[in-house]
């Protein structure tokens, strides 16, 4: 595969051989958060091209298999299966190892879908996989028969490898348990870690992936607006806010609401990262973290901090303004480093010292992470290790970056998070929900 070239500023990629004139925009359409395509299709406008999306994702996997000397990838993680085959049948069986896919180097993927109506639906829904959908052999929870069923699963994979003349090559596997590993080893396969190849493919986004991430961010922004101006009132429980966000986002095209964190008042310090049945009181600071799977599987993950009563005129105290501004400034200091050619060390150096430094591990509170068809995709950035082990930031990576005023003995505190595209021109913030006006004044 030829690596994707940087699109010139005056044009966007071609459609059927014709260049799309975007000179009036000055950059590719996908880089502009205000230029948002509808989730629907139309005859009068070229929007997200799902056929191109599928082909470009597969091509990126193929490129990484060549780079890492893999004869094939065997995928069990639901997001990886979707990335390779564009197959999705709900979240319930996404990551329980009951379906899988084989992607031969230089060949087309083969999907092993759960038998019965699931298999029938896959054959109806995935015409681009015609002739390459087979029944999955399940071995999980096969009490008394796990080795036997795992062996049959391995047989089905090896059959595809032999059909493509790849049984003696390095076979990358993304995720497997001991019974599966033992079953593959009995075939004498050269099993290697396939996750790095998948990760490197997924972490740099295609133009259509970016458009879908933009759609997801627009739904998240709208939900945050509703929270601030309509739903956040004294006497409302944290879980009531959570439930309203669920309903709103599902109605607007999200596939799954992964998790909605609502922490108010004392639940912000120390920060409880889940919603409770606590009543929200007037004057509470309220941290809301929206994590959801948007249209066609792409995530939104961002945070805002509100004051209960703020939309009705209650003022922030100077202490609250200082905490909010501390978080905002540290977040944007790191965000400004999300540029092609910089490294994760540049970003981590902008974060405040926290327990990442103290314990040498990731707190997920002063950090950044790439997102896509999973919440955590490609890389995490933390002072725990990024300063010593930097990784390159590349164009068209997409990050959530988040910081926190996690000082001890605070009555309540603040936290924020943005979603950011790494463009050739620098970071582009896709989450557009405004920040607290009082804290933005200098």
CSV table of C-alpha atoms in Angstrom, one decimal:
chain,number,residue,atom,x,y,z
A,1,UNK,CA,0.0,0.0,0.0
A,2,UNK,CA,1.2,3.5,-0.8
A,3,UNK,CA,1.1,5.7,2.3
A,4,UNK,CA,-1.5,8.4,2.3
A,5,UNK,CA,-0.1,11.7,1.1
A,6,UNK,CA,-0.9,15.0,2.8
A,7,UNK,CA,-3.8,16.6,0.9
A,8,UNK,CA,-2.9,20.0,-0.6
A,9,UNK,CA,-4.6,22.9,1.2
A,10,UNK,CA,-6.5,24.0,-1.9
A,11,UNK,CA,-8.1,20.7,-2.8
A,12,UNK,CA,-9.5,17.6,-1.0
A,13,UNK,CA,-9.2,14.0,-2.1
A,14,UNK,CA,-10.7,13.0,-5.5
A,15,UNK,CA,-14.0,11.4,-6.2
A,16,UNK,CA,-14.1,9.2,-9.3
A,17,UNK,CA,-11.1,10.9,-10.6
A,18,UNK,CA,-12.3,14.5,-10.0
A,19,UNK,CA,-10.7,16.7,-7.4
A,20,UNK,CA,-13.0,18.4,-4.9
A,21,UNK,CA,-12.4,22.1,-4.8
A,22,UNK,CA,-12.0,23.2,-1.2
A,23,UNK,CA,-9.9,26.3,-1.9
A,24,UNK,CA,-12.5,28.5,-0.1
A,25,UNK,CA,-12.0,26.4,3.0
A,26,UNK,CA,-8.2,26.5,2.9
A,27,UNK,CA,-7.8,22.9,4.2
A,28,UNK,CA,-9.3,19.4,3.8
A,29,UNK,CA,-13.0,19.2,4.7
A,30,UNK,CA,-12.4,16.7,7.4
A,31,UNK,CA,-10.1,19.0,9.3
A,32,UNK,CA,-12.8,21.7,9.8
A,33,UNK,CA,-15.1,21.0,12.8
A,34,UNK,CA,-17.7,23.4,11.5
A,35,UNK,CA,-18.1,21.6,8.2
A,36,UNK,CA,-20.2,18.7,9.4
A,37,UNK,CA,-21.8,16.1,7.2
A,38,UNK,CA,-25.2,14.6,8.0
A,39,UNK,CA,-25.4,11.0,9.1
A,40,UNK,CA,-27.7,10.3,6.2
A,41,UNK,CA,-26.8,9.8,2.6
A,42,UNK,CA,-28.0,12.0,-0.3
A,43,UNK,CA,-27.7,12.1,-4.0
A,44,UNK,CA,-26.7,15.7,-4.1
A,45,UNK,CA,-23.7,15.6,-1.7
A,46,UNK,CA,-20.6,13.4,-1.4
A,47,UNK,CA,-20.4,12.6,2.3
A,48,UNK,CA,-18.8,9.8,4.3
A,49,UNK,CA,-17.7,7.1,1.8
A,50,UNK,CA,-18.1,3.8,3.6
A,51,UNK,CA,-16.8,1.7,0.7
A,52,UNK,CA,-13.6,3.9,0.8
A,53,UNK,CA,-13.5,3.7,4.6
A,54,UNK,CA,-13.5,-0.1,4.5
A,55,UNK,CA,-10.9,-0.3,1.8
A,56,UNK,CA,-8.5,2.2,3.4
A,57,UNK,CA,-8.7,0.5,6.8
A,58,UNK,CA,-7.9,-2.9,5.3
A,59,UNK,CA,-5.1,-1.3,3.2
A,60,UNK,CA,-3.6,0.1,6.4
A,61,UNK,CA,-3.7,-3.3,8.1
A,62,UNK,CA,-2.0,-4.8,5.0
A,63,UNK,CA,0.7,-2.1,5.1
A,64,UNK,CA,1.5,-2.9,8.8
A,65,UNK,CA,1.6,-6.7,8.1
A,66,UNK,CA,4.3,-6.1,5.5
A,67,UNK,CA,6.2,-3.7,7.8
A,68,UNK,CA,6.1,-6.3,10.7
A,69,UNK,CA,6.7,-9.4,8.6
A,70,UNK,CA,3.4,-11.0,9.3
A,71,UNK,CA,1.9,-13.7,7.1
A,72,UNK,CA,-1.6,-13.1,8.6
A,73,UNK,CA,-3.5,-11.5,11.4
A,74,UNK,CA,-5.9,-13.5,13.5
A,75,UNK,CA,-8.3,-11.1,15.3
A,76,UNK,CA,-10.5,-11.8,18.3
A,77,UNK,CA,-11.0,-8.3,19.7
A,78,UNK,CA,-14.4,-6.9,18.4
A,79,UNK,CA,-13.0,-3.5,17.4
A,80,UNK,CA,-10.2,-5.1,15.4
A,81,UNK,CA,-12.7,-7.4,13.7
A,82,UNK,CA,-14.8,-4.4,12.8
A,83,UNK,CA,-11.8,-2.5,11.5
A,84,UNK,CA,-10.8,-5.3,9.2
A,85,UNK,CA,-14.2,-6.5,8.0
A,86,UNK,CA,-16.7,-3.7,8.9
A,87,UNK,CA,-18.8,-6.3,10.8
A,88,UNK,CA,-20.8,-5.3,13.8
A,89,UNK,CA,-23.7,-7.1,15.5
A,90,UNK,CA,-24.0,-5.3,18.8
A,91,UNK,CA,-21.8,-4.8,21.9
A,92,UNK,CA,-22.7,-7.9,23.8
A,93,UNK,CA,-20.3,-10.2,21.9
A,94,UNK,CA,-17.7,-7.6,21.1
A,95,UNK,CA,-15.0,-8.9,23.4
A,96,UNK,CA,-15.9,-12.3,24.7
A,97,UNK,CA,-13.8,-14.3,22.1
A,98,UNK,CA,-16.7,-16.1,20.4
A,99,UNK,CA,-16.1,-14.7,16.9
A,100,UNK,CA,-12.9,-14.0,15.0
A,101,UNK,CA,-11.4,-13.0,11.7
A,102,UNK,CA,-8.3,-14.0,9.7
A,103,UNK,CA,-6.6,-11.3,7.5
A,104,UNK,CA,-4.0,-12.9,5.1
A,105,UNK,CA,-1.1,-10.7,4.0
A,106,UNK,CA,-2.0,-9.6,0.5
A,107,UNK,CA,-5.5,-11.2,0.7
A,108,UNK,CA,-9.0,-10.5,1.7
A,109,UNK,CA,-10.2,-11.1,5.3
A,110,UNK,CA,-12.3,-14.1,6.3
A,111,UNK,CA,-14.9,-13.5,9.0
A,112,UNK,CA,-16.0,-16.3,11.4
A,113,UNK,CA,-19.4,-15.3,12.8
A,114,UNK,CA,-21.5,-17.0,15.4
A,115,UNK,CA,-23.7,-19.6,13.8
A,116,UNK,CA,-27.5,-19.4,13.4
A,117,UNK,CA,-29.3,-16.1,12.7
A,118,UNK,CA,-26.1,-14.1,13.4
A,119,UNK,CA,-24.4,-15.9,10.5
A,120,UNK,CA,-27.4,-15.4,8.3
A,121,UNK,CA,-27.5,-11.7,9.1
A,122,UNK,CA,-23.8,-11.3,8.4
A,123,UNK,CA,-24.3,-12.8,4.9
A,124,UNK,CA,-27.2,-10.3,4.3
A,125,UNK,CA,-25.5,-7.3,5.8
A,126,UNK,CA,-21.9,-7.6,4.4
A,127,UNK,CA,-22.0,-8.0,0.6
A,128,UNK,CA,-18.3,-6.9,0.5
A,129,UNK,CA,-17.5,-10.1,2.4
A,130,UNK,CA,-19.4,-12.4,0.1
A,131,UNK,CA,-18.0,-15.9,0.1
A,132,UNK,CA,-15.8,-15.1,3.0
A,133,UNK,CA,-18.1,-15.6,6.0
A,134,UNK,CA,-17.9,-18.9,7.9
A,135,UNK,CA,-19.3,-20.2,11.2
A,136,UNK,CA,-17.3,-19.4,14.3
A,137,UNK,CA,-16.3,-22.3,16.5
A,138,UNK,CA,-16.9,-21.2,20.1
A,139,UNK,CA,-14.8,-22.6,22.9
A,140,UNK,CA,-15.5,-20.2,25.7
A,141,UNK,CA,-17.5,-21.7,28.7
A,142,UNK,CA,-17.5,-25.1,27.0
A,143,UNK,CA,-17.4,-26.9,30.3
A,144,UNK,CA,-15.6,-30.2,29.9
A,145,UNK,CA,-15.0,-29.6,26.2
A,146,UNK,CA,-12.8,-26.5,26.1
A,147,UNK,CA,-9.7,-28.2,24.6
A,148,UNK,CA,-11.8,-30.0,22.0
A,149,UNK,CA,-13.7,-26.8,20.9
A,150,UNK,CA,-10.6,-24.6,21.0
A,151,UNK,CA,-8.9,-27.2,18.8
A,152,UNK,CA,-11.7,-27.0,16.3
A,153,UNK,CA,-11.5,-23.2,16.3
A,154,UNK,CA,-7.7,-23.4,15.6
A,155,UNK,CA,-8.4,-25.9,12.8
A,156,UNK,CA,-10.8,-23.4,11.2
A,157,UNK,CA,-8.1,-20.7,11.3
A,158,UNK,CA,-5.3,-22.9,10.0
A,159,UNK,CA,-7.6,-23.9,7.1
A,160,UNK,CA,-7.6,-20.3,5.9
A,161,UNK,CA,-3.8,-20.0,6.4
A,162,UNK,CA,-3.2,-23.1,4.3
A,163,UNK,CA,-5.6,-21.9,1.6
A,164,UNK,CA,-3.4,-18.8,1.3
A,165,UNK,CA,-0.1,-20.6,1.7
A,166,UNK,CA,0.7,-18.9,5.0
A,167,UNK,CA,0.8,-21.6,7.6
A,168,UNK,CA,4.6,-21.4,8.0
A,169,UNK,CA,4.7,-17.6,8.2
A,170,UNK,CA,4.6,-15.4,11.4
A,171,UNK,CA,1.0,-15.3,12.5
A,172,UNK,CA,0.0,-12.2,14.5
A,173,UNK,CA,-2.8,-12.6,17.1
A,174,UNK,CA,-4.3,-9.7,18.9
A,175,UNK,CA,-5.8,-11.4,21.9
A,176,UNK,CA,-6.2,-15.0,23.1
A,177,UNK,CA,-6.5,-17.1,26.2
A,178,UNK,CA,-4.5,-20.2,27.2
A,179,UNK,CA,-6.8,-22.8,25.6
A,180,UNK,CA,-6.6,-21.0,22.3
A,181,UNK,CA,-2.8,-20.5,22.5
A,182,UNK,CA,-2.3,-24.2,23.3
A,183,UNK,CA,-4.6,-25.2,20.4
A,184,UNK,CA,-2.6,-23.0,17.9
A,185,UNK,CA,0.7,-24.3,19.3
A,186,UNK,CA,-0.3,-27.9,18.5
A,187,UNK,CA,-0.4,-26.9,14.8
A,188,UNK,CA,3.2,-25.6,15.1
A,189,UNK,CA,2.2,-22.1,14.1
A,190,UNK,CA,4.7,-19.2,14.7
A,191,UNK,CA,2.5,-17.1,17.0
A,192,UNK,CA,3.6,-13.5,17.5
A,193,UNK,CA,2.0,-10.4,19.1
A,194,UNK,CA,-0.3,-9.0,16.4
A,195,UNK,CA,-1.5,-6.0,18.5
A,196,UNK,CA,1.3,-3.6,17.5
A,197,UNK,CA,0.4,-4.0,13.8
A,198,UNK,CA,-3.3,-3.3,14.4
A,199,UNK,CA,-2.5,-0.4,16.7
A,200,UNK,CA,-0.2,1.3,14.3
A,201,UNK,CA,-2.9,0.9,11.6
A,202,UNK,CA,-5.7,2.3,13.7
A,203,UNK,CA,-3.9,5.2,15.4
A,204,UNK,CA,-3.6,7.3,12.2
A,205,UNK,CA,-7.1,8.1,10.9
A,206,UNK,CA,-8.4,8.1,7.4
A,207,UNK,CA,-10.5,11.1,6.1
A,208,UNK,CA,-13.7,9.2,6.6
A,209,UNK,CA,-12.8,8.1,10.1
A,210,UNK,CA,-12.2,11.8,10.9
A,211,UNK,CA,-15.6,12.8,9.5
A,212,UNK,CA,-17.2,10.1,11.8
A,213,UNK,CA,-15.3,11.3,14.8
A,214,UNK,CA,-16.5,14.8,14.0
A,215,UNK,CA,-20.1,13.5,14.0
A,216,UNK,CA,-19.6,11.9,17.3
A,217,UNK,CA,-18.2,15.1,18.8
A,218,UNK,CA,-21.2,17.1,17.6
A,219,UNK,CA,-23.6,14.8,19.4
A,220,UNK,CA,-21.5,15.0,22.6
A,221,UNK,CA,-21.4,18.8,22.4
A,222,UNK,CA,-25.2,18.9,22.1
A,223,UNK,CA,-25.6,16.7,25.1
A,224,UNK,CA,-23.3,18.9,27.2
A,225,UNK,CA,-25.3,22.0,26.2
A,226,UNK,CA,-28.5,20.3,27.4
A,227,UNK,CA,-26.8,19.4,30.7
A,228,UNK,CA,-25.7,23.0,31.3
A,229,UNK,CA,-28.9,24.8,30.3
A,230,UNK,CA,-31.7,22.4,30.8
A,231,UNK,CA,-31.0,19.4,33.0
A,232,UNK,CA,-28.6,20.6,35.7
A,233,UNK,CA,-30.7,21.9,38.6
A,234,UNK,CA,-30.7,21.6,42.4
A,235,UNK,CA,-32.3,18.4,43.6
A,236,UNK,CA,-31.5,16.4,40.4
A,237,UNK,CA,-29.5,13.2,41.1
A,238,UNK,CA,-26.3,12.5,39.3
A,239,UNK,CA,-27.8,9.4,37.7
A,240,UNK,CA,-30.7,11.4,36.4
A,241,UNK,CA,-28.2,13.5,34.4
A,242,UNK,CA,-26.6,10.2,33.2
A,243,UNK,CA,-30.0,8.7,32.1
A,244,UNK,CA,-30.9,11.9,30.2
A,245,UNK,CA,-27.6,11.8,28.3
A,246,UNK,CA,-28.1,8.2,27.4
A,247,UNK,CA,-31.5,8.9,25.9
A,248,UNK,CA,-30.4,12.0,24.1
A,249,UNK,CA,-27.3,10.6,22.5
A,250,UNK,CA,-29.0,7.3,21.4
A,251,UNK,CA,-31.8,9.3,19.8
A,252,UNK,CA,-29.2,11.3,17.8
A,253,UNK,CA,-27.3,8.3,16.3
A,254,UNK,CA,-24.9,6.9,18.9
A,255,UNK,CA,-24.6,3.2,18.9
A,256,UNK,CA,-23.7,2.6,22.5
A,257,UNK,CA,-23.4,4.9,25.6
A,258,UNK,CA,-20.1,3.5,27.0
A,259,UNK,CA,-20.2,5.4,30.3
A,260,UNK,CA,-21.4,8.8,31.6
A,261,UNK,CA,-19.5,10.0,34.6
A,262,UNK,CA,-21.4,12.6,36.7
A,263,UNK,CA,-19.6,13.8,39.9
A,264,UNK,CA,-20.9,16.7,41.9
A,265,UNK,CA,-19.8,18.6,45.0
A,266,UNK,CA,-17.8,16.4,47.3
A,267,UNK,CA,-17.8,13.6,44.7
A,268,UNK,CA,-15.3,15.7,42.7
A,269,UNK,CA,-12.7,15.7,45.5
A,270,UNK,CA,-11.5,13.0,45.6
A,271,UNK,CA,-12.9,12.4,42.1
A,272,UNK,CA,-15.4,9.6,41.9
A,273,UNK,CA,-15.4,8.4,38.3
A,274,UNK,CA,-19.0,7.1,38.2
A,275,UNK,CA,-22.5,8.5,38.7
A,276,UNK,CA,-24.3,8.0,42.0
A,277,UNK,CA,-27.7,8.7,43.4
A,278,UNK,CA,-26.4,11.8,45.2
A,279,UNK,CA,-28.5,14.9,45.0
A,280,UNK,CA,-26.9,17.8,43.2
A,281,UNK,CA,-27.0,21.0,45.3
A,282,UNK,CA,-27.0,24.6,44.3
A,283,UNK,CA,-23.4,25.8,44.1
A,284,UNK,CA,-22.0,22.3,43.4
A,285,UNK,CA,-19.3,22.0,40.8
A,286,UNK,CA,-20.3,19.2,38.5
A,287,UNK,CA,-17.9,17.2,36.4
A,288,UNK,CA,-19.5,15.4,33.4
A,289,UNK,CA,-17.4,13.0,31.4
A,290,UNK,CA,-19.2,11.7,28.2
A,291,UNK,CA,-17.9,8.4,26.8
A,292,UNK,CA,-20.0,7.1,23.9
A,293,UNK,CA,-19.8,5.2,20.6
A,294,UNK,CA,-21.0,7.5,17.9
A,295,UNK,CA,-22.2,6.9,14.4
A,296,UNK,CA,-20.6,3.8,12.7
A,297,UNK,CA,-18.5,3.0,15.8
A,298,UNK,CA,-16.4,6.1,16.4
A,299,UNK,CA,-16.0,7.5,20.0
A,300,UNK,CA,-16.6,10.8,21.7
A,301,UNK,CA,-14.9,11.2,25.0
A,302,UNK,CA,-14.7,14.7,26.6
A,303,UNK,CA,-15.3,16.5,29.9
A,304,UNK,CA,-16.9,19.7,31.0
A,305,UNK,CA,-17.2,21.2,34.5
A,306,UNK,CA,-20.3,23.3,35.4
A,307,UNK,CA,-21.6,25.1,38.5
A,308,UNK,CA,-25.1,24.1,39.5
A,309,UNK,CA,-27.0,27.4,39.3
A,310,UNK,CA,-24.4,28.9,36.9
A,311,UNK,CA,-26.8,29.0,34.0
A,312,UNK,CA,-29.3,30.8,36.2
A,313,UNK,CA,-26.8,33.5,37.2
A,314,UNK,CA,-24.9,32.0,40.2
A,315,UNK,CA,-21.3,33.2,40.1
A,316,UNK,CA,-18.2,31.1,40.5
A,317,UNK,CA,-16.1,31.9,43.5
A,318,UNK,CA,-12.5,33.1,42.9
A,319,UNK,CA,-11.3,29.7,44.2
A,320,UNK,CA,-13.4,27.9,41.7
A,321,UNK,CA,-12.3,30.1,38.9
A,322,UNK,CA,-8.6,29.5,39.8
A,323,UNK,CA,-9.1,25.7,39.8
A,324,UNK,CA,-11.0,25.8,36.5
A,325,UNK,CA,-8.3,28.0,34.9
A,326,UNK,CA,-5.5,25.8,36.3
A,327,UNK,CA,-7.1,22.8,34.6
A,328,UNK,CA,-7.8,24.6,31.3
A,329,UNK,CA,-4.3,26.1,31.1
A,330,UNK,CA,-2.5,22.8,31.7
A,331,UNK,CA,-4.8,21.0,29.2
A,332,UNK,CA,-4.2,23.5,26.5
A,333,UNK,CA,-0.5,23.6,27.2
A,334,UNK,CA,-0.4,19.9,26.4
A,335,UNK,CA,-2.9,20.3,23.5
A,336,UNK,CA,-0.7,22.8,21.8
A,337,UNK,CA,2.1,20.1,21.6
A,338,UNK,CA,-0.1,17.8,19.6
A,339,UNK,CA,1.6,18.6,16.3
A,340,UNK,CA,3.2,16.4,13.6
A,341,UNK,CA,6.8,15.8,14.4
A,342,UNK,CA,6.5,16.4,18.2
A,343,UNK,CA,6.5,13.5,20.5
A,344,UNK,CA,4.5,12.2,23.5
A,345,UNK,CA,7.3,13.5,25.7
A,346,UNK,CA,6.5,17.1,24.5
A,347,UNK,CA,2.9,16.6,25.5
A,348,UNK,CA,3.6,14.9,28.9
A,349,UNK,CA,6.1,17.6,29.9
A,350,UNK,CA,3.2,20.1,29.8
A,351,UNK,CA,1.1,18.2,32.3
A,352,UNK,CA,1.3,19.0,36.0
A,353,UNK,CA,3.1,16.6,38.3
A,354,UNK,CA,0.7,14.2,39.8
A,355,UNK,CA,0.5,10.6,41.0
A,356,UNK,CA,1.7,9.5,37.6
A,357,UNK,CA,5.1,10.8,38.8
A,358,UNK,CA,4.7,9.6,42.4
A,359,UNK,CA,3.9,6.0,41.6
A,360,UNK,CA,5.3,5.6,38.0
A,361,UNK,CA,2.0,4.5,36.6
A,362,UNK,CA,-0.9,6.0,34.7
A,363,UNK,CA,-3.8,7.7,36.7
A,364,UNK,CA,-5.8,8.5,33.6
A,365,UNK,CA,-6.3,12.0,35.0
A,366,UNK,CA,-3.3,14.0,33.8
A,367,UNK,CA,-2.9,12.4,30.4
A,368,UNK,CA,-3.9,12.0,26.8
A,369,UNK,CA,-5.0,9.0,24.8
A,370,UNK,CA,-5.8,8.4,21.1
A,371,UNK,CA,-9.4,7.4,20.4
A,372,UNK,CA,-11.2,5.9,17.4
A,373,UNK,CA,-13.3,2.8,17.3
A,374,UNK,CA,-12.3,2.1,20.9
A,375,UNK,CA,-12.0,4.5,23.8
A,376,UNK,CA,-8.2,3.8,24.1
A,377,UNK,CA,-6.5,3.3,20.8
A,378,UNK,CA,-2.9,3.4,19.8
A,379,UNK,CA,-1.2,5.2,22.7
A,380,UNK,CA,-1.5,6.7,26.1
A,381,UNK,CA,0.5,9.8,27.1
A,382,UNK,CA,1.6,10.1,30.7
A,383,UNK,CA,4.4,11.5,32.8
A,384,UNK,CA,4.8,7.9,34.1
A,385,UNK,CA,6.8,6.9,31.1
A,386,UNK,CA,6.3,9.2,28.1
A,387,UNK,CA,9.1,11.6,29.2
A,388,UNK,CA,11.7,8.8,28.9
A,389,UNK,CA,10.1,6.7,26.2
A,390,UNK,CA,8.7,9.2,23.6
A,391,UNK,CA,6.6,8.2,20.6
A,392,UNK,CA,6.1,10.3,17.5
A,393,UNK,CA,3.0,12.4,17.0
A,394,UNK,CA,1.7,12.1,13.4
A,395,UNK,CA,-0.7,13.9,11.2
A,396,UNK,CA,-4.3,12.7,11.4
A,397,UNK,CA,-3.9,11.1,14.9
A,398,UNK,CA,-6.9,11.9,17.1
A,399,UNK,CA,-6.6,12.4,20.8
A,400,UNK,CA,-8.6,13.0,24.0
A,401,UNK,CA,-6.5,15.2,26.3
A,402,UNK,CA,-7.6,15.6,29.9
A,403,UNK,CA,-6.3,17.3,33.1
A,404,UNK,CA,-7.5,17.6,36.7
A,405,UNK,CA,-6.9,19.9,39.7
A,406,UNK,CA,-6.3,17.0,42.0
A,407,UNK,CA,-5.1,18.7,45.1
A,408,UNK,CA,-5.7,17.2,48.6
A,409,UNK,CA,-8.3,18.5,51.0
A,410,UNK,CA,-10.3,20.5,48.4
A,411,UNK,CA,-14.1,20.8,49.1
A,412,UNK,CA,-14.7,20.4,45.4
A,413,UNK,CA,-12.6,20.7,42.2
A,414,UNK,CA,-12.5,20.8,38.4
A,415,UNK,CA,-11.6,18.6,35.5
A,416,UNK,CA,-11.7,19.1,31.7
A,417,UNK,CA,-11.1,17.1,28.5
A,418,UNK,CA,-11.0,18.0,24.8
A,419,UNK,CA,-11.0,15.9,21.6
A,420,UNK,CA,-8.3,17.0,19.2
A,421,UNK,CA,-7.2,16.2,15.6
A,422,UNK,CA,-3.5,16.5,14.8
A,423,UNK,CA,-3.6,18.3,11.4
A,424,UNK,CA,-0.7,19.5,9.3
A,425,UNK,CA,-1.5,23.0,10.5
A,426,UNK,CA,-1.5,22.0,14.2
A,427,UNK,CA,-4.1,20.8,16.7
A,428,UNK,CA,-7.8,21.2,15.8
A,429,UNK,CA,-10.2,21.0,18.7
A,430,UNK,CA,-13.4,19.0,17.6
A,431,UNK,CA,-15.3,19.4,20.9
A,432,UNK,CA,-16.8,22.8,20.7
A,433,UNK,CA,-18.9,23.1,23.9
A,434,UNK,CA,-18.0,26.4,25.4
A,435,UNK,CA,-16.1,26.7,28.7
A,436,UNK,CA,-17.2,28.6,31.8
A,437,UNK,CA,-17.3,32.2,30.7
A,438,UNK,CA,-16.1,33.6,34.1
A,439,UNK,CA,-13.0,31.4,34.0
A,440,UNK,CA,-12.1,32.5,30.5
A,441,UNK,CA,-11.8,36.1,31.4
A,442,UNK,CA,-8.3,37.4,32.2
